[in-house]
Amino acid sequence: MIGKIIGLGSYLPSKVLSNKDLEEMVETSDEWIVERTGIRERHISDPYTESVSQMAVNAAKSAIEDAGIDPEEIDIIILASTTSNMIVPSSSCVVQKEVGAKNACCFDLNSACTGFLTAYNTAQSFIESGHYKTALVIGSECTSNYVDWTDRGTCILFGDAAGAAVLRADESDKKNMFVLHADGKKGDCLYAENMKQRKDAEELLPKTFFLMDGKEVFKFAVTAVPAIINELCEKYSINKDDVDLFVLHQANSRIIEAVSKRLSVPLEKFPMNIASMGNTSSASIPSLLTELKKAGKLKPGTKIIASGFGAGLTWGASYIEF
Ligand code: UT7
C-alpha cells in the first residue's frame, strides 16, 4: 500500500520583491543575482495576514479542493516549516481548525529545505503501516522572518510560499521508495539560533537571522543530490531513463544544472520556477508540483524523482508515481 498524491495546492504572497528592489537595499545587481542564482524575483509575506499557518491554510484548502475530498476524511496533517511565526500551537493544528479536518492528528516537523520530503515520507510510513488512509502534507515558509536584509549573501536568495499535497492510500502492493540522510556535523553551514541559546555570545542576539556559508552549501548540494538520486535508483532498481521529471528543491538554478550534468540527464527533465519564487525552503517542491499539475504535466503514470536538501545538513530523495 502506498499513498498516491490525489490533490495539490499552493499559495504565494502577492507582494513581489524584484532584484531591482534589492539593488536599492544592498550592494548587488540584477545581473549578478540572475547569473549566480537564476532568481529574478521572490514573494514576501505580509506579517499580519500571511503567517506560516495562514499561508499553509490557503495551500491546504486548494489541495483539498483539488483532491475533491471531505476534510473530515483526513487522518493526519504533517506540516514542515523552519520559519513558523508561532511555537505553539503547531501550525498543523491551525490548519486542522481552519480546514475542518476534525478527525486528523497533527504535528509540525523541521528539517529545513528537506522538510516537505521528510513530511511526505513520514506520512507514507503511516499509510504503509495501515494506520491511516488520508494524509495532508504541507511545506510553508516565511523565510523573510529570518532574513537579514543587510546581508547580500543571503537576502537575495529566499522567498515566502506554501505548498500542500493530499495523499490517499491505494490498494496496491507498491512500496514507498525513498532515501533520507543527515549530517549534523555540518550544521554550521546554514543556521539560525534562538537568541537565548547562544553559548558563546557576550550579549544576547538582538534578532535571529539565517547565517550561511553559501559556497559550502553549494558544494554539498551538487555532490549530495546526484549521489542520493543514484542511491535511490540503485536501492529500488529504478532506471533513470524511465523517470519523466526530476523535481528538485529550488535553491539555485546553477545547482540544478550541475545535478543534471552529473546525472547525465537532460536539463529539460528538471522543471524550475526559481526565477519567480527564489528559495522557498520546504515550500519549493509542493509549489512546483502544483504548477506542473496545473500545466498538465502530471498525468496518471507520470514518474518523478523529487529531491530536497538544506540545513542540518539534511537531504533526501523520493520516487513518486502519479
Ligand atoms: O536551501 C539551501 C540554502 N542555501 C543555498 O542553496 C545556497 C547555496 N549557495 C549559493 O547559491 C551560492 O553560493 C550563492 C548564490 C549564495 C553565492 O554565489 P557564489 O558564486 O558562491 O558567490 P561567492 O559567495 O563566492 O561570492 C563571489 C563574489 C564575492 O566577491 P569577491 O570576494 O569575489 O570580490 C562576493 O562578495 O560575489 C560577491 N557577492 C555578491 N555580489 C553581488 C556575494 N553576494 C553578492 C551579491 N551581489 N548578492
Coordinates of C-alpha atoms and ligand atoms in Angstrom, one line a residue:
M1 CA 0.0 0.0 0.0
I2 CA 1.2 3.5 -0.8
G3 CA -0.2 7.0 -0.6
K4 CA -1.0 8.4 -4.0
I5 CA -0.9 12.2 -4.4
I6 CA -4.5 13.0 -5.3
G7 CA -4.5 16.7 -4.7
L8 CA -2.0 19.6 -4.9
G9 CA -2.2 23.3 -3.9
S10 CA 0.0 26.2 -3.3
Y11 CA -0.1 29.8 -2.0
L12 CA 2.1 32.8 -2.9
P13 CA 2.0 36.1 -1.1
S14 CA 1.1 38.9 -3.5
K15 CA 4.0 41.3 -2.6
V16 CA 6.8 40.8 -5.1
L17 CA 10.4 41.9 -4.3
S18 CA 12.4 42.1 -7.5
N19 CA 16.2 42.1 -8.0
K20 CA 15.9 45.8 -8.9
D21 CA 14.2 46.4 -5.5
L22 CA 17.2 44.6 -3.8
E23 CA 19.6 46.9 -5.7
E24 CA 18.2 49.7 -3.5
M25 CA 18.7 47.8 -0.3
V26 CA 22.2 46.1 -0.6
E27 CA 25.2 46.4 -3.0
T28 CA 24.1 44.0 -5.6
S29 CA 22.8 43.9 -9.2
D30 CA 20.0 42.2 -11.1
E31 CA 22.7 40.8 -13.4
W32 CA 24.8 39.2 -10.6
I33 CA 21.7 37.6 -9.0
V34 CA 20.4 36.2 -12.2
E35 CA 23.8 34.9 -13.3
R36 CA 24.7 33.3 -9.9
T37 CA 21.3 32.0 -8.9
G38 CA 18.7 32.2 -11.7
I39 CA 16.4 34.3 -9.4
R40 CA 14.6 37.3 -10.8
E41 CA 12.1 38.0 -8.0
R42 CA 10.6 36.5 -4.9
H43 CA 7.4 36.9 -2.9
I44 CA 7.3 38.4 0.6
S45 CA 4.6 37.7 3.1
D46 CA 2.5 40.3 4.9
P47 CA 3.3 39.9 8.6
Y48 CA -0.4 40.5 9.6
T49 CA -2.2 38.3 7.1
E50 CA 0.4 35.8 5.7
S51 CA 2.0 33.9 8.5
V52 CA 3.3 30.3 8.1
S53 CA 0.0 28.9 9.3
Q54 CA -2.2 31.3 7.3
M55 CA -0.3 30.5 4.1
A56 CA -0.5 26.8 4.9
V57 CA -4.3 27.1 5.3
N58 CA -4.6 28.6 1.9
A59 CA -2.4 26.0 0.2
A60 CA -4.2 23.2 2.1
K61 CA -7.6 24.4 1.0
S62 CA -6.5 24.4 -2.6
A63 CA -5.1 20.9 -2.3
I64 CA -8.2 19.5 -0.6
E65 CA -10.4 21.1 -3.3
D66 CA -8.1 19.6 -6.0
A67 CA -8.4 16.2 -4.3
G68 CA -12.2 16.5 -4.1
I69 CA -12.3 15.1 -0.6
D70 CA -14.2 16.0 2.5
P71 CA -11.7 17.5 5.1
E72 CA -13.2 15.1 7.7
E73 CA -11.6 12.2 5.8
I74 CA -8.1 13.5 6.6
D75 CA -6.5 11.2 9.2
I76 CA -3.2 13.1 9.6
I77 CA -1.7 16.5 8.9
I78 CA 2.1 17.0 8.9
L79 CA 3.4 20.5 8.3
A80 CA 7.1 21.1 7.6
S81 CA 8.4 24.5 8.4
T82 CA 11.6 26.2 9.7
T83 CA 10.2 29.7 10.0
S84 CA 7.0 29.4 12.0
N85 CA 5.6 32.6 13.5
M86 CA 4.2 30.7 16.4
I87 CA 5.8 28.0 18.5
V88 CA 2.6 26.6 20.0
P89 CA 0.1 25.6 18.9
S90 CA 1.7 23.9 15.9
S91 CA 0.8 25.3 12.5
S92 CA -0.7 21.9 11.6
C93 CA -3.3 22.4 14.4
V94 CA -4.2 25.8 13.0
V95 CA -4.7 24.2 9.6
Q96 CA -6.8 21.4 11.1
K97 CA -9.1 24.0 12.6
E98 CA -9.3 26.2 9.5
V99 CA -10.0 23.5 7.0
G100 CA -12.3 21.5 9.3
A101 CA -10.2 18.3 9.4
K102 CA -11.6 17.4 12.8
N103 CA -10.5 13.8 12.7
A104 CA -6.9 14.4 11.9
C105 CA -3.9 14.1 14.2
C106 CA -1.4 16.9 13.7
F107 CA 2.2 17.7 14.1
D108 CA 4.9 20.0 12.6
L109 CA 8.4 19.0 11.8
N110 CA 11.6 20.8 10.9
S111 CA 14.2 19.5 8.5
A112 CA 14.7 22.8 6.7
C113 CA 14.6 22.7 2.9
T114 CA 14.2 18.9 3.1
G115 CA 11.1 19.4 5.2
F116 CA 8.5 18.6 2.6
L117 CA 10.1 15.3 1.6
T118 CA 10.6 14.3 5.3
A119 CA 6.9 15.1 6.0
Y120 CA 5.8 13.2 2.8
N121 CA 7.8 10.1 3.7
T122 CA 6.6 10.2 7.3
A123 CA 3.0 10.4 6.1
Q124 CA 3.8 7.5 3.7
S125 CA 5.0 5.4 6.6
F126 CA 1.7 5.9 8.5
I127 CA -0.2 4.9 5.3
E128 CA 2.1 1.9 4.5
S129 CA 1.7 0.6 8.0
G130 CA -2.1 0.7 7.6
H131 CA -2.7 3.2 10.4
Y132 CA -4.1 6.0 8.2
K133 CA -5.6 6.3 4.8
T134 CA -5.6 10.0 4.0
A135 CA -2.8 12.5 4.8
L136 CA -2.3 16.2 4.2
V137 CA 1.3 17.2 3.9
I138 CA 2.3 20.8 3.8
G139 CA 5.5 22.9 3.4
S140 CA 5.0 26.5 4.5
E141 CA 7.7 29.2 5.0
C142 CA 8.0 32.8 5.9
T143 CA 11.8 32.8 5.3
S144 CA 11.6 36.6 5.3
N145 CA 11.1 36.4 9.1
Y146 CA 14.7 35.3 9.4
V147 CA 16.5 37.1 6.6
D148 CA 19.0 39.8 7.4
W149 CA 18.1 42.5 4.8
T150 CA 21.6 43.9 5.0
D151 CA 23.4 40.7 4.1
R152 CA 23.6 40.4 0.4
G153 CA 24.9 36.8 0.6
T154 CA 21.5 35.6 1.9
C155 CA 18.8 38.2 1.3
I156 CA 18.8 37.8 -2.5
L157 CA 18.0 34.1 -2.2
F158 CA 14.9 33.5 -0.1
G159 CA 11.2 33.9 -0.7
D160 CA 7.9 33.0 1.0
A161 CA 5.3 30.4 -0.1
A162 CA 3.3 27.4 0.9
G163 CA 2.5 24.2 -0.9
A164 CA 0.4 21.2 0.1
A165 CA -0.4 17.6 -1.1
V166 CA -3.2 15.2 -0.2
L167 CA -2.2 11.5 -0.1
R168 CA -4.7 8.7 -0.3
A169 CA -3.9 5.0 0.3
D170 CA -4.3 2.9 -2.8
E171 CA -4.9 -0.8 -2.5
S172 CA -1.8 -1.8 -4.5
D173 CA 1.2 -3.8 -3.1
K174 CA 3.5 -1.0 -4.0
K175 CA 6.1 0.3 -1.5
N176 CA 7.1 3.9 -0.8
M177 CA 10.6 4.4 -2.3
F178 CA 12.8 6.9 -0.6
V179 CA 16.1 7.7 1.0
L180 CA 16.7 10.4 3.7
H181 CA 20.1 11.4 5.1
A182 CA 21.5 13.9 7.6
D183 CA 24.9 15.2 8.7
G184 CA 24.7 17.1 11.9
K185 CA 28.5 17.8 11.9
K186 CA 27.9 20.3 9.1
G187 CA 25.2 22.2 10.9
D188 CA 27.4 25.4 10.8
C189 CA 26.9 25.8 7.1
L190 CA 23.5 27.2 7.5
Y191 CA 21.9 28.1 10.8
A192 CA 19.7 30.5 12.7
E193 CA 19.9 30.3 16.5
N194 CA 17.4 31.4 19.1
M195 CA 18.9 34.3 20.9
K196 CA 18.7 32.7 24.4
Q197 CA 20.5 29.6 23.3
R198 CA 23.7 31.3 22.1
K199 CA 26.5 29.9 24.2
D200 CA 29.5 32.0 23.1
A201 CA 27.8 35.4 22.9
E202 CA 28.7 38.2 25.3
E203 CA 25.3 39.6 24.8
L204 CA 22.1 38.1 23.6
L205 CA 21.5 38.4 19.9
P206 CA 19.1 41.3 19.0
K207 CA 17.4 39.2 16.3
T208 CA 17.7 35.8 14.8
F209 CA 18.9 35.6 11.2
F210 CA 19.9 32.9 8.7
L211 CA 23.7 32.7 8.6
M212 CA 25.1 30.8 5.7
D213 CA 28.4 29.6 4.2
G214 CA 27.0 29.7 0.6
K215 CA 29.9 28.1 -1.0
E216 CA 29.9 25.1 1.4
V217 CA 26.1 24.6 0.9
F218 CA 26.6 24.8 -2.9
K219 CA 29.4 22.2 -2.9
F220 CA 27.3 19.9 -0.6
A221 CA 24.3 20.2 -2.9
V222 CA 26.0 19.5 -6.2
T223 CA 27.6 16.4 -4.7
A224 CA 24.9 15.1 -2.3
V225 CA 21.9 15.4 -4.6
P226 CA 23.2 13.4 -7.6
A227 CA 24.6 10.8 -5.1
I228 CA 21.3 10.4 -3.3
I229 CA 19.3 10.1 -6.6
N230 CA 21.7 7.4 -7.7
E231 CA 21.4 5.7 -4.3
L232 CA 17.6 5.8 -4.7
C233 CA 17.7 4.3 -8.2
E234 CA 20.1 1.5 -7.1
K235 CA 18.2 0.7 -4.0
Y236 CA 14.8 0.3 -5.8
S237 CA 16.1 -0.7 -9.3
I238 CA 14.8 2.4 -10.9
N239 CA 16.0 3.2 -14.4
K240 CA 16.8 6.9 -14.5
D241 CA 15.8 7.0 -18.2
D242 CA 12.2 5.9 -17.3
V243 CA 11.8 8.9 -14.9
D244 CA 9.8 11.7 -16.6
L245 CA 10.7 14.6 -14.3
F246 CA 13.3 15.4 -11.6
V247 CA 11.7 17.9 -9.2
L248 CA 14.4 19.4 -7.1
H249 CA 14.4 21.8 -4.2
Q250 CA 14.7 25.2 -5.9
A251 CA 17.7 26.8 -4.2
N252 CA 19.8 27.9 -7.2
S253 CA 19.5 27.2 -10.9
R254 CA 23.2 26.5 -11.1
I255 CA 22.8 23.7 -8.5
I256 CA 20.0 22.2 -10.7
E257 CA 22.1 22.5 -13.8
A258 CA 25.1 20.8 -12.1
V259 CA 22.9 17.9 -10.9
S260 CA 21.5 17.4 -14.4
K261 CA 25.1 17.3 -15.8
R262 CA 26.4 15.0 -13.1
L263 CA 23.5 12.6 -13.6
S264 CA 23.7 12.8 -17.4
V265 CA 20.0 13.6 -17.5
P266 CA 18.9 16.3 -19.9
L267 CA 18.1 19.7 -18.2
E268 CA 14.6 19.6 -19.9
K269 CA 13.7 17.0 -17.3
F270 CA 14.4 19.4 -14.4
P271 CA 11.5 21.9 -14.2
M272 CA 12.3 25.1 -12.5
N273 CA 10.3 28.0 -11.0
I274 CA 13.1 29.6 -9.1
A275 CA 13.2 32.7 -11.3
S276 CA 9.8 33.9 -9.9
M277 CA 10.0 32.4 -6.4
G278 CA 13.5 32.3 -5.1
N279 CA 14.3 29.7 -2.5
T280 CA 11.1 28.9 -0.5
S281 CA 12.7 26.1 1.5
S282 CA 10.2 23.3 2.4
A283 CA 7.5 25.0 0.2
S284 CA 9.5 24.7 -3.1
I285 CA 8.8 21.1 -4.0
P286 CA 5.0 21.1 -3.4
S287 CA 4.7 24.6 -5.1
L288 CA 6.5 23.3 -8.2
L289 CA 4.4 20.1 -8.2
T290 CA 1.2 22.2 -8.1
E291 CA 2.5 24.3 -11.1
L292 CA 3.3 21.2 -13.0
K293 CA -0.1 19.7 -12.4
K294 CA -1.8 22.9 -13.5
A295 CA 0.3 22.9 -16.7
G296 CA -1.0 19.3 -17.4
K297 CA 2.5 17.8 -16.9
L298 CA 1.5 15.3 -14.1
K299 CA -0.7 12.7 -15.7
P300 CA -1.7 9.3 -14.4
G301 CA 1.5 7.2 -14.7
T302 CA 3.9 10.2 -14.7
K303 CA 7.1 9.1 -12.8
I304 CA 9.1 11.7 -10.9
I305 CA 12.0 11.8 -8.6
A306 CA 11.9 14.6 -6.0
S307 CA 14.9 15.7 -4.1
G308 CA 15.4 18.2 -1.3
F309 CA 18.5 19.4 0.6
G310 CA 19.3 22.1 3.1
A311 CA 20.2 23.0 6.7
G312 CA 21.1 20.2 9.1
L313 CA 22.6 19.3 6.8
T314 CA 19.7 17.2 5.6
W315 CA 18.9 15.7 2.2
G316 CA 16.5 13.2 0.7
A317 CA 15.0 11.8 -2.5
S318 CA 11.7 10.1 -3.3
Y319 CA 10.3 8.2 -6.2
I320 CA 6.7 9.4 -6.9
E321 CA 4.3 7.9 -9.5
F322 CA 1.2 9.8 -10.3
Ligands
UT7_1 O1 18.3 25.7 0.5 C1 19.7 25.7 0.7 C2 20.0 27.1 1.0 N1 21.2 27.6 0.5 C3 21.7 27.5 -0.7 O2 21.2 26.9 -1.6 C4 23.0 28.4 -1.0 C5 23.9 27.7 -2.0 N2 24.9 28.6 -2.4 C6 24.7 29.6 -3.4 O3 23.6 29.6 -4.0 C7 25.8 30.5 -3.8 O4 27.0 30.1 -3.0 C8 25.5 32.0 -3.6 C9 24.5 32.4 -4.6 C10 25.0 32.2 -2.1 C11 26.8 32.8 -3.8 O5 27.3 32.6 -5.1 P1 28.8 32.3 -5.3 O6 29.0 32.1 -6.7 O7 29.2 31.1 -4.4 O8 29.4 33.6 -4.8 P2 30.5 33.9 -3.7 O9 30.0 33.8 -2.3 O10 31.8 33.1 -4.0 O11 30.9 35.4 -4.0 C12 31.6 35.8 -5.2 C13 31.7 37.3 -5.2 C14 32.3 37.8 -3.9 O12 33.1 38.9 -4.2 P3 34.7 38.8 -4.3 O13 35.2 38.3 -3.0 O14 34.9 37.8 -5.4 O15 35.1 40.2 -4.6 C15 31.1 38.2 -3.1 O16 31.4 39.2 -2.1 O17 30.4 37.9 -5.3 C16 30.2 38.7 -4.2 N3 28.8 38.7 -3.8 C17 27.9 39.5 -4.4 N4 28.0 40.4 -5.3 C18 26.8 41.0 -5.7 C19 28.2 37.9 -2.9 N5 26.9 38.1 -2.9 C20 26.7 39.1 -3.8 C21 25.5 39.8 -4.2 N6 25.6 40.7 -5.2 N7 24.3 39.5 -3.7

